[in-house]
Amino acid sequence: MFAQTPVGIEAIVAHVPKHFVDLTTLAAANDVDPAKYYQGLGGRRMAMAAPYEDPVTMAYEAAQALLERYDVDPASIGMLVVGTESGVDGAKPIASYLHGLLGLSSDCRTFDAKHACYSGTAALRLSADWCAMRAAESGRKALVVATDIARYGVGSSGEPTQGAGAVAMLMGDRPGCFGLDPHPEAVYTEQVMDFWRPHYRSIAVVDGQTSIRSYLRALQHTWDEYKRRSGLGWDDYDYLLFHVPFPKMAFKAFRLLHEREARNGGVGKDTLEEAFERRTQPALWANMELGNIYSGSLYLSLAGLLERGDERVAGARVGLFSYGSGCCAEFFSGRIGPDPDAWRDRIGIVPGLMRRHELSYERYLHFRHTFEELACEGSCVDTFHGADSGQRISFCGIRDHQRIYSRPRPYLVSYSPSAQALK
Ligand code: COA
């Protein structure tokens, strides 16, 4: 069934948080050569979620903008899947908050998918299969949202690879933005302890070098397997996109494939650098601005390619590699739609970047501290923190063990010390 029905992404929007830290600021504070962060890791800036933002509010901003910009009837959504590894509750999914905030129909299957950074792909592939079976007859769509805040310890080696953001994608049988190729996907799973976040911790534990090795091992397996299953080879791809925990990782991944294919004489005259510049670099600019957004990072690359790609983008074939620590990985492919009007001026990354404010190192630490405070029972204050930054919804803290969200008000009603400090 899946093989015959064209399915894929009908609409895509990326949400950019309103604050960022420049990696030169972080390098100075950590007494590290900024070239390590800029050249060694390939980053520039990392998006910072304010304490009044969380994975729910970011998912809402992305999904609500998608419904508005692409004129989608909420009643047409028959499935809502959130891919995330920054779940806000051990049992209640982010999708259930999102379902209520968006005002979706009660006739809508709603759940979160979890497998570290692979969770966005798990949500997308499951939704694609559902659409292939249901969309043509029912006309219903699936809404996929990948939303995450990447946090590591202050001063740790993972700190410069932090980030935050969300990508919302409408899946259906009229994939004007990105149609999935009908070939069977190639998947790789292995039990590995490279990155995890125990329930009692707010930040992840990561073994970065193990993670890099596991990522490359999974890429090698899935590339070979997808090649065998699909018959697609190096020359069939106009672009190759990879999961981006930090931008240099996409280069490491590209280099692995290029070197292997070169041994078989299959990469033509382009040098490694030229090939990378043409096939992968055009998709990385947004990742360099937002940092790691975990489940959404591969789709942020795709969104970036659509939003700022040149005339080669329309109709281009793209190979995508998704990796989630733990681990599960997948290689699959698709084609960008033939008409840029399907997405033009609706993705939202550049406008989001234009609205951002830079944080000093002290404000960055303050944001982190206030985030920890708001994560505790009794932290809720009756106010809307985000009013000054254009947020449409704000996380206000926890009361009676419930997360409290509020809409903008014309003025702030009351202040806690933390809320006041946010102004
Ligand atoms: N100028 C230029 N480059 C420099 C440099 C300098 N002064 N100092 C170091 N570098 C380079 C290193 O050579 C290295 O490049 P290479 O990988 O191409 O060899 C790179 O900067 C990183 O240096 P390294 O010493 O390996 O960094 P680190 O030990 O601080 O950790 C990570 C790097 C990526 C492992 C760490 O940031 C991390 O754990 N990130 C999280 C990983 C993650 O998200 N995993 C989950 C999903 S995959």
Coordinates of C-alpha atoms and ligand atoms in Angstrom, one line a residue:
M1 CA 0.0 0.0 0.0
F2 CA 2.7 2.5 1.1
A3 CA 4.6 1.8 -2.2
Q4 CA 1.8 2.9 -4.4
T5 CA 0.4 6.0 -2.5
P6 CA 2.4 9.2 -2.7
V7 CA 2.9 10.6 0.8
G8 CA 5.1 13.1 2.4
I9 CA 5.3 16.6 3.7
E10 CA 2.6 19.0 2.6
A11 CA 3.6 21.9 4.9
I12 CA 6.6 22.7 7.1
V13 CA 7.3 25.4 9.7
A14 CA 10.3 25.9 12.0
H15 CA 10.0 27.8 15.3
V16 CA 13.0 29.8 16.4
P17 CA 13.2 30.7 20.1
K18 CA 13.7 34.4 20.8
H19 CA 17.1 34.3 22.5
F20 CA 20.5 33.0 21.5
V21 CA 24.1 32.8 22.9
D22 CA 27.0 33.4 20.5
L23 CA 29.6 30.7 20.8
T24 CA 32.3 33.3 21.1
T25 CA 30.6 34.4 24.3
L26 CA 30.6 30.9 25.6
A27 CA 34.2 30.2 24.5
A28 CA 35.4 33.3 26.4
A29 CA 33.5 32.2 29.5
N30 CA 34.9 28.7 29.3
D31 CA 38.4 29.9 28.4
V32 CA 38.4 27.9 25.2
D33 CA 39.8 28.9 21.8
P34 CA 36.6 30.1 19.9
A35 CA 38.0 28.3 16.8
K36 CA 37.2 25.0 18.6
Y37 CA 33.5 25.9 18.6
Y38 CA 33.5 27.6 15.2
Q39 CA 35.7 25.4 13.2
G40 CA 36.0 22.3 15.3
L41 CA 32.3 21.9 15.9
G42 CA 31.0 24.1 13.1
G43 CA 28.6 26.1 15.2
R44 CA 28.0 29.8 15.4
R45 CA 25.1 30.5 17.8
M46 CA 22.8 28.4 19.9
A47 CA 19.1 29.2 20.5
M48 CA 18.2 29.5 24.1
A49 CA 14.7 28.7 25.4
A50 CA 13.6 31.3 27.9
P51 CA 12.2 29.9 31.2
Y52 CA 8.7 30.7 30.0
E53 CA 9.3 28.5 26.9
D54 CA 9.3 24.7 27.0
P55 CA 8.9 21.9 24.5
V56 CA 5.1 22.4 24.7
T57 CA 5.1 26.1 23.9
M58 CA 7.7 25.7 21.1
A59 CA 5.6 22.9 19.6
Y60 CA 2.6 25.1 19.8
E61 CA 4.3 28.1 18.1
A62 CA 5.4 25.9 15.2
A63 CA 2.2 24.0 14.8
Q64 CA -0.1 27.0 15.1
A65 CA 1.9 28.9 12.6
L66 CA 1.7 25.9 10.2
L67 CA -2.1 25.8 10.5
E68 CA -2.3 29.6 9.8
R69 CA 0.3 30.0 7.1
Y70 CA -0.8 27.0 5.1
D71 CA -4.5 27.5 5.8
V72 CA -5.1 24.0 7.3
D73 CA -8.4 23.1 8.8
P74 CA -7.7 21.7 12.3
A75 CA -10.6 19.3 11.8
S76 CA -8.6 17.6 9.0
I77 CA -5.9 16.4 11.4
G78 CA -6.6 12.8 12.3
M79 CA -3.3 12.0 13.9
L80 CA -0.9 14.2 16.0
V81 CA 2.5 12.8 16.9
V82 CA 5.1 14.7 18.8
G83 CA 8.7 13.5 18.5
T84 CA 10.7 14.6 21.5
E85 CA 13.4 13.6 23.9
S86 CA 12.7 16.4 26.4
G87 CA 9.4 15.1 27.7
V88 CA 7.9 17.3 30.5
D89 CA 6.1 14.4 32.2
G90 CA 6.7 10.7 32.8
A91 CA 3.3 9.7 31.6
K92 CA 1.4 12.6 29.9
P93 CA 2.6 13.3 26.4
I94 CA 3.4 16.7 25.0
A95 CA 1.0 15.8 22.2
S96 CA -2.0 16.0 24.7
Y97 CA -1.2 19.5 25.7
L98 CA -0.7 20.5 22.1
H99 CA -3.9 18.9 21.0
G100 CA -5.8 21.0 23.5
L101 CA -3.9 24.2 22.7
L102 CA -4.5 23.8 18.9
G103 CA -8.2 22.9 19.4
L104 CA -7.9 19.7 17.3
S105 CA -10.9 17.3 17.0
S106 CA -11.4 14.6 19.6
D107 CA -11.3 12.2 16.7
C108 CA -7.6 12.4 16.5
R109 CA -5.0 9.9 17.6
T110 CA -2.5 11.7 19.9
F111 CA 0.8 10.5 21.3
D112 CA 4.5 11.2 21.7
A113 CA 7.3 9.1 20.1
K114 CA 10.5 8.8 22.0
H115 CA 13.9 7.6 20.9
A116 CA 16.4 10.4 21.5
C117 CA 17.0 12.4 18.2
Y118 CA 15.4 9.6 16.2
S119 CA 12.0 10.4 17.6
G120 CA 11.1 13.0 15.0
T121 CA 11.8 10.4 12.3
A122 CA 9.8 7.8 14.2
A123 CA 6.9 10.2 14.2
L124 CA 7.2 11.1 10.6
R125 CA 7.6 7.6 9.3
L126 CA 4.7 6.3 11.3
S127 CA 2.6 9.2 10.1
A128 CA 3.6 8.5 6.5
D129 CA 2.5 4.9 6.8
W130 CA -0.8 6.0 8.4
C131 CA -1.4 8.5 5.6
A132 CA -0.6 6.0 2.9
M133 CA -3.4 3.7 4.3
R134 CA -5.9 6.4 5.2
A135 CA -5.4 9.8 3.6
A136 CA -6.7 9.0 0.1
E137 CA -10.0 7.7 1.3
S138 CA -10.6 10.0 4.3
G139 CA -8.8 13.2 3.2
R140 CA -7.3 13.4 6.7
K141 CA -3.8 14.5 7.5
A142 CA -1.2 13.8 10.2
L143 CA 0.5 16.5 12.1
V144 CA 4.1 15.8 13.2
V145 CA 6.0 18.1 15.6
A146 CA 9.6 17.6 16.6
T147 CA 10.3 19.8 19.6
D148 CA 13.3 19.8 22.0
I149 CA 15.6 21.7 24.2
A150 CA 19.2 20.4 24.2
R151 CA 20.8 21.1 27.6
Y152 CA 24.2 20.0 28.9
G153 CA 26.1 20.9 32.0
V154 CA 27.7 24.3 32.4
G155 CA 31.4 24.0 31.3
S156 CA 30.9 20.5 29.9
S157 CA 32.1 19.5 26.4
G158 CA 28.5 19.2 25.2
E159 CA 27.6 22.8 26.3
P160 CA 28.5 24.4 22.9
T161 CA 26.3 21.9 21.2
Q162 CA 23.1 23.1 23.0
G163 CA 20.1 24.5 21.2
A164 CA 16.3 24.7 21.1
G165 CA 13.5 24.8 18.6
A166 CA 10.7 22.9 17.0
V167 CA 9.7 21.8 13.5
A168 CA 6.1 21.1 12.5
M169 CA 5.2 19.1 9.5
L170 CA 1.8 18.3 7.9
M171 CA 1.9 14.8 6.4
G172 CA -0.6 13.8 3.7
D173 CA -1.1 12.5 0.2
R174 CA -0.4 15.9 -1.6
P175 CA 3.3 16.3 -0.6
G176 CA 4.0 19.7 -2.3
C177 CA 7.1 20.3 0.0
F178 CA 8.7 16.8 0.1
G179 CA 7.4 13.5 -1.3
L180 CA 8.9 10.4 0.3
D181 CA 10.4 7.8 -2.1
P182 CA 8.4 4.5 -2.0
H183 CA 11.5 2.3 -1.4
P184 CA 11.7 0.3 1.8
E185 CA 13.7 2.3 4.4
A186 CA 16.9 1.0 5.9
V187 CA 17.0 0.9 9.7
Y188 CA 19.8 0.1 12.2
T189 CA 19.2 -0.5 15.9
E190 CA 21.8 -1.4 18.6
Q191 CA 21.7 -1.1 22.4
V192 CA 24.4 1.5 23.2
M193 CA 24.9 3.9 26.1
D194 CA 26.0 7.0 24.3
F195 CA 23.4 9.5 25.5
W196 CA 20.6 9.3 28.0
R197 CA 18.7 11.3 30.6
P198 CA 17.6 9.5 33.8
H199 CA 14.2 10.7 35.3
Y200 CA 16.0 12.4 38.2
R201 CA 18.1 14.6 35.9
S202 CA 17.2 17.7 33.9
I203 CA 20.2 17.4 31.7
A204 CA 21.5 14.5 29.6
V205 CA 24.4 12.2 30.3
V206 CA 26.5 11.9 27.2
D207 CA 29.6 10.0 26.0
G208 CA 30.3 12.1 23.0
Q209 CA 33.0 10.0 21.4
T210 CA 31.0 6.8 21.7
S211 CA 28.0 8.7 20.2
I212 CA 30.1 9.8 17.2
R213 CA 31.3 6.2 16.6
S214 CA 27.8 4.8 16.9
Y215 CA 26.4 7.4 14.6
L216 CA 29.0 6.6 11.9
R217 CA 28.5 2.9 12.3
A218 CA 24.8 3.2 11.9
L219 CA 25.3 5.5 8.8
Q220 CA 27.5 2.9 7.2
H221 CA 25.0 0.1 7.7
T222 CA 21.9 2.1 6.6
W223 CA 23.6 3.6 3.5
D224 CA 24.7 0.2 2.3
E225 CA 21.3 -1.4 3.0
Y226 CA 19.3 1.5 1.4
K227 CA 21.5 1.3 -1.7
R228 CA 20.7 -2.4 -1.9
R229 CA 17.0 -2.0 -1.3
S230 CA 16.3 1.1 -3.4
G231 CA 18.9 0.8 -6.2
L232 CA 19.8 4.5 -5.6
G233 CA 23.5 5.3 -5.6
W234 CA 25.7 8.3 -5.0
D235 CA 24.8 10.1 -8.3
D236 CA 21.1 9.8 -7.7
Y237 CA 21.2 12.3 -4.8
D238 CA 21.2 16.0 -5.4
Y239 CA 21.5 16.6 -1.6
L240 CA 22.5 14.5 1.4
L241 CA 21.2 15.6 4.8
F242 CA 22.2 14.2 8.1
H243 CA 21.2 14.4 11.8
V244 CA 23.1 17.5 13.1
P245 CA 24.1 17.2 16.8
F246 CA 26.7 19.9 15.8
P247 CA 27.3 21.0 12.2
K248 CA 30.8 19.4 11.9
M249 CA 29.1 16.0 12.4
A250 CA 27.3 16.4 9.1
F251 CA 30.7 16.8 7.5
K252 CA 32.1 13.7 9.2
A253 CA 29.1 11.8 8.0
F254 CA 29.5 13.1 4.4
R255 CA 33.2 12.3 4.5
L256 CA 32.6 8.7 5.5
L257 CA 30.2 8.2 2.5
H258 CA 32.4 10.1 0.1
E259 CA 35.5 8.1 1.0
R260 CA 33.7 4.8 0.8
E261 CA 32.2 5.6 -2.6
A262 CA 35.5 7.0 -3.9
R263 CA 37.1 3.6 -3.2
N264 CA 34.6 2.2 -5.6
G265 CA 35.3 5.0 -8.1
G266 CA 31.8 6.3 -7.8
V267 CA 32.1 10.0 -6.8
G268 CA 33.2 11.7 -10.1
K269 CA 35.7 14.5 -10.3
D270 CA 34.5 16.6 -7.3
T271 CA 36.9 16.8 -4.3
L272 CA 35.4 16.0 -0.9
E273 CA 35.1 19.7 -0.1
E274 CA 33.4 20.6 -3.4
A275 CA 31.0 17.7 -3.1
F276 CA 30.1 18.7 0.5
E277 CA 29.7 22.3 -0.5
R278 CA 27.2 21.4 -3.1
R279 CA 25.3 18.5 -1.5
T280 CA 25.1 19.2 2.2
Q281 CA 26.4 22.6 3.2
P282 CA 23.4 24.5 1.7
A283 CA 21.2 22.8 4.3
L284 CA 23.3 23.6 7.4
W285 CA 22.9 27.4 7.9
A286 CA 19.9 27.1 10.2
N287 CA 21.5 24.4 12.3
M288 CA 24.5 26.7 12.7
E289 CA 22.2 29.4 14.1
L290 CA 19.9 27.2 16.4
G291 CA 22.4 24.5 17.5
N292 CA 21.1 21.0 18.3
I293 CA 17.4 20.7 18.4
Y294 CA 17.6 16.9 18.8
S295 CA 14.5 15.3 17.2
G296 CA 14.0 18.2 14.8
S297 CA 17.6 18.8 13.7
L298 CA 17.4 16.7 10.5
Y299 CA 14.1 18.5 9.6
L300 CA 15.6 21.9 10.4
S301 CA 18.2 21.1 7.7
L302 CA 15.4 20.2 5.3
A303 CA 13.4 23.3 6.2
G304 CA 16.6 25.4 5.8
L305 CA 17.3 23.9 2.3
L306 CA 13.7 24.7 1.2
E307 CA 13.8 28.2 2.7
R308 CA 17.1 29.4 1.3
G309 CA 18.1 26.8 -1.3
D310 CA 18.9 28.0 -4.8
E311 CA 17.0 27.1 -8.1
R312 CA 18.4 23.6 -7.9
V313 CA 16.2 22.7 -4.9
A314 CA 12.8 22.3 -6.7
G315 CA 12.4 18.7 -7.7
A316 CA 15.7 17.7 -6.1
R317 CA 16.2 14.2 -4.7
V318 CA 17.4 14.2 -1.1
G319 CA 18.8 11.4 1.0
L320 CA 18.2 11.7 4.7
F321 CA 20.0 10.0 7.6
S322 CA 18.4 10.1 11.0
Y323 CA 20.3 9.0 14.1
G324 CA 19.0 8.8 17.7
S325 CA 21.3 7.8 20.5
G326 CA 20.5 4.6 22.3
C327 CA 20.5 3.9 19.3
C328 CA 18.1 3.7 16.3
A329 CA 19.0 5.1 12.9
E330 CA 17.4 5.2 9.5
F331 CA 18.3 6.2 5.9
F332 CA 15.5 7.1 3.5
S333 CA 15.0 9.5 0.6
G334 CA 12.5 11.7 -1.2
R335 CA 12.0 14.5 -3.6
I336 CA 11.4 18.1 -3.0
G337 CA 8.2 19.4 -4.6
P338 CA 8.5 20.9 -8.1
D339 CA 6.9 24.3 -7.2
P340 CA 8.6 26.6 -4.5
D341 CA 5.2 28.4 -4.1
A342 CA 4.2 25.4 -2.0
W343 CA 6.5 26.6 0.8
R344 CA 7.8 30.1 -0.1
D345 CA 7.7 32.6 2.7
R346 CA 6.0 30.2 5.1
I347 CA 8.8 28.3 6.8
G348 CA 9.8 31.1 9.1
I349 CA 13.4 30.6 10.0
V350 CA 14.8 33.9 8.6
P351 CA 12.0 36.0 10.2
G352 CA 12.6 34.1 13.5
L353 CA 16.3 34.8 13.4
M354 CA 15.7 38.5 12.7
R355 CA 13.6 38.8 15.9
R356 CA 16.2 37.2 18.2
H357 CA 18.0 38.9 21.1
E358 CA 21.5 38.0 22.2
L359 CA 22.1 36.9 25.8
S360 CA 25.2 37.8 27.8
Y361 CA 26.8 34.9 29.6
E362 CA 25.3 36.1 32.9
R363 CA 21.7 36.2 31.4
Y364 CA 22.3 32.7 29.9
L365 CA 23.1 31.4 33.4
H366 CA 20.1 33.2 34.8
F367 CA 17.8 31.6 32.2
R368 CA 19.2 28.2 33.2
H369 CA 18.7 28.9 36.9
T370 CA 15.1 30.2 36.5
F371 CA 14.3 27.1 34.3
E372 CA 15.3 24.9 37.2
E373 CA 13.2 26.9 39.6
L374 CA 10.1 26.8 37.4
A375 CA 10.4 23.0 37.1
C376 CA 9.5 22.6 40.8
E377 CA 6.1 22.2 42.4
G378 CA 4.6 25.5 43.5
S379 CA 6.6 27.6 41.1
C380 CA 3.6 28.9 39.2
V381 CA 3.1 32.7 39.3
D382 CA 0.0 34.3 37.9
T383 CA 1.6 36.1 35.0
F384 CA 2.6 35.9 31.4
H385 CA 6.3 36.1 31.1
G386 CA 6.6 36.1 27.3
A387 CA 4.4 39.1 26.5
D388 CA 7.4 41.3 25.6
S389 CA 8.9 38.8 23.2
G390 CA 5.9 38.0 21.0
Q391 CA 5.2 34.6 22.5
R392 CA 1.6 33.4 22.0
I393 CA 1.7 31.1 24.9
S394 CA 3.8 31.0 28.0
F395 CA 4.8 28.3 30.5
C396 CA 4.2 29.8 33.9
G397 CA 5.5 27.0 36.2
I398 CA 3.9 24.2 38.2
R399 CA 0.9 24.4 40.6
D400 CA -0.8 21.3 42.2
H401 CA 1.6 19.2 40.2
Q402 CA 0.2 20.5 36.9
R403 CA 2.1 22.5 34.3
I404 CA 0.3 25.8 33.8
Y405 CA 0.2 27.6 30.4
S406 CA -1.3 31.0 29.7
R407 CA -2.1 33.2 26.8
P408 CA -0.9 36.9 26.6
R409 CA -2.5 39.5 28.7
P410 CA -2.4 43.3 28.3
Y411 CA -0.3 43.7 31.4
L412 CA 1.4 41.6 34.0
V413 CA -0.7 40.9 37.0
S414 CA 1.8 39.9 39.6
Y415 CA 5.5 39.3 39.9
S416 CA 7.6 36.7 41.6
P417 CA 11.3 37.6 42.0
S418 CA 12.1 35.2 39.2
A419 CA 9.5 36.7 36.9
Q420 CA 10.6 40.2 37.6
A421 CA 14.2 39.3 36.8
L422 CA 13.1 38.1 33.4
K423 CA 12.0 41.5 32.3
Ligands
COA1 N1 40.8 25.1 16.7 C1 40.1 24.4 15.8 N2 39.6 23.1 16.0 C2 39.8 22.6 17.3 C3 40.5 23.3 18.3 C4 41.0 24.7 18.0 N3 41.6 25.4 18.8 N4 40.5 22.6 19.4 C5 39.9 21.4 19.1 N5 39.4 21.5 17.8 C6 38.7 20.5 17.1 C7 39.1 19.0 17.4 O1 40.2 18.7 16.6 C8 37.9 18.3 17.0 O2 37.8 18.2 15.6 P1 37.7 16.7 14.9 O3 36.5 16.0 15.6 O4 37.4 17.0 13.5 O5 38.9 16.0 15.2 C9 36.7 19.2 17.5 O6 37.3 20.5 17.6 C10 36.1 18.8 18.8 O7 37.2 18.7 19.7 P2 37.2 17.5 20.8 O8 38.4 17.6 21.6 O9 36.9 16.2 20.2 O10 35.9 18.0 21.6 P3 35.3 17.6 23.0 O11 35.9 16.5 23.6 O12 35.2 18.9 23.7 O13 33.8 17.1 22.6 C11 31.8 16.5 21.4 C12 33.2 17.2 21.3 C13 31.1 16.6 20.1 C14 32.1 15.0 21.7 C15 31.0 17.1 22.6 O14 30.7 18.4 22.2 C16 29.7 16.4 22.8 O15 29.7 15.4 23.6 N6 28.6 16.8 22.2 C17 27.3 16.2 22.4 C18 27.2 15.0 21.4 C19 25.8 14.7 21.1 O16 25.0 15.5 20.9 N7 25.5 13.4 20.9 C20 24.1 13.0 20.8 C21 23.6 12.8 19.5 S1 24.6 12.3 18.2

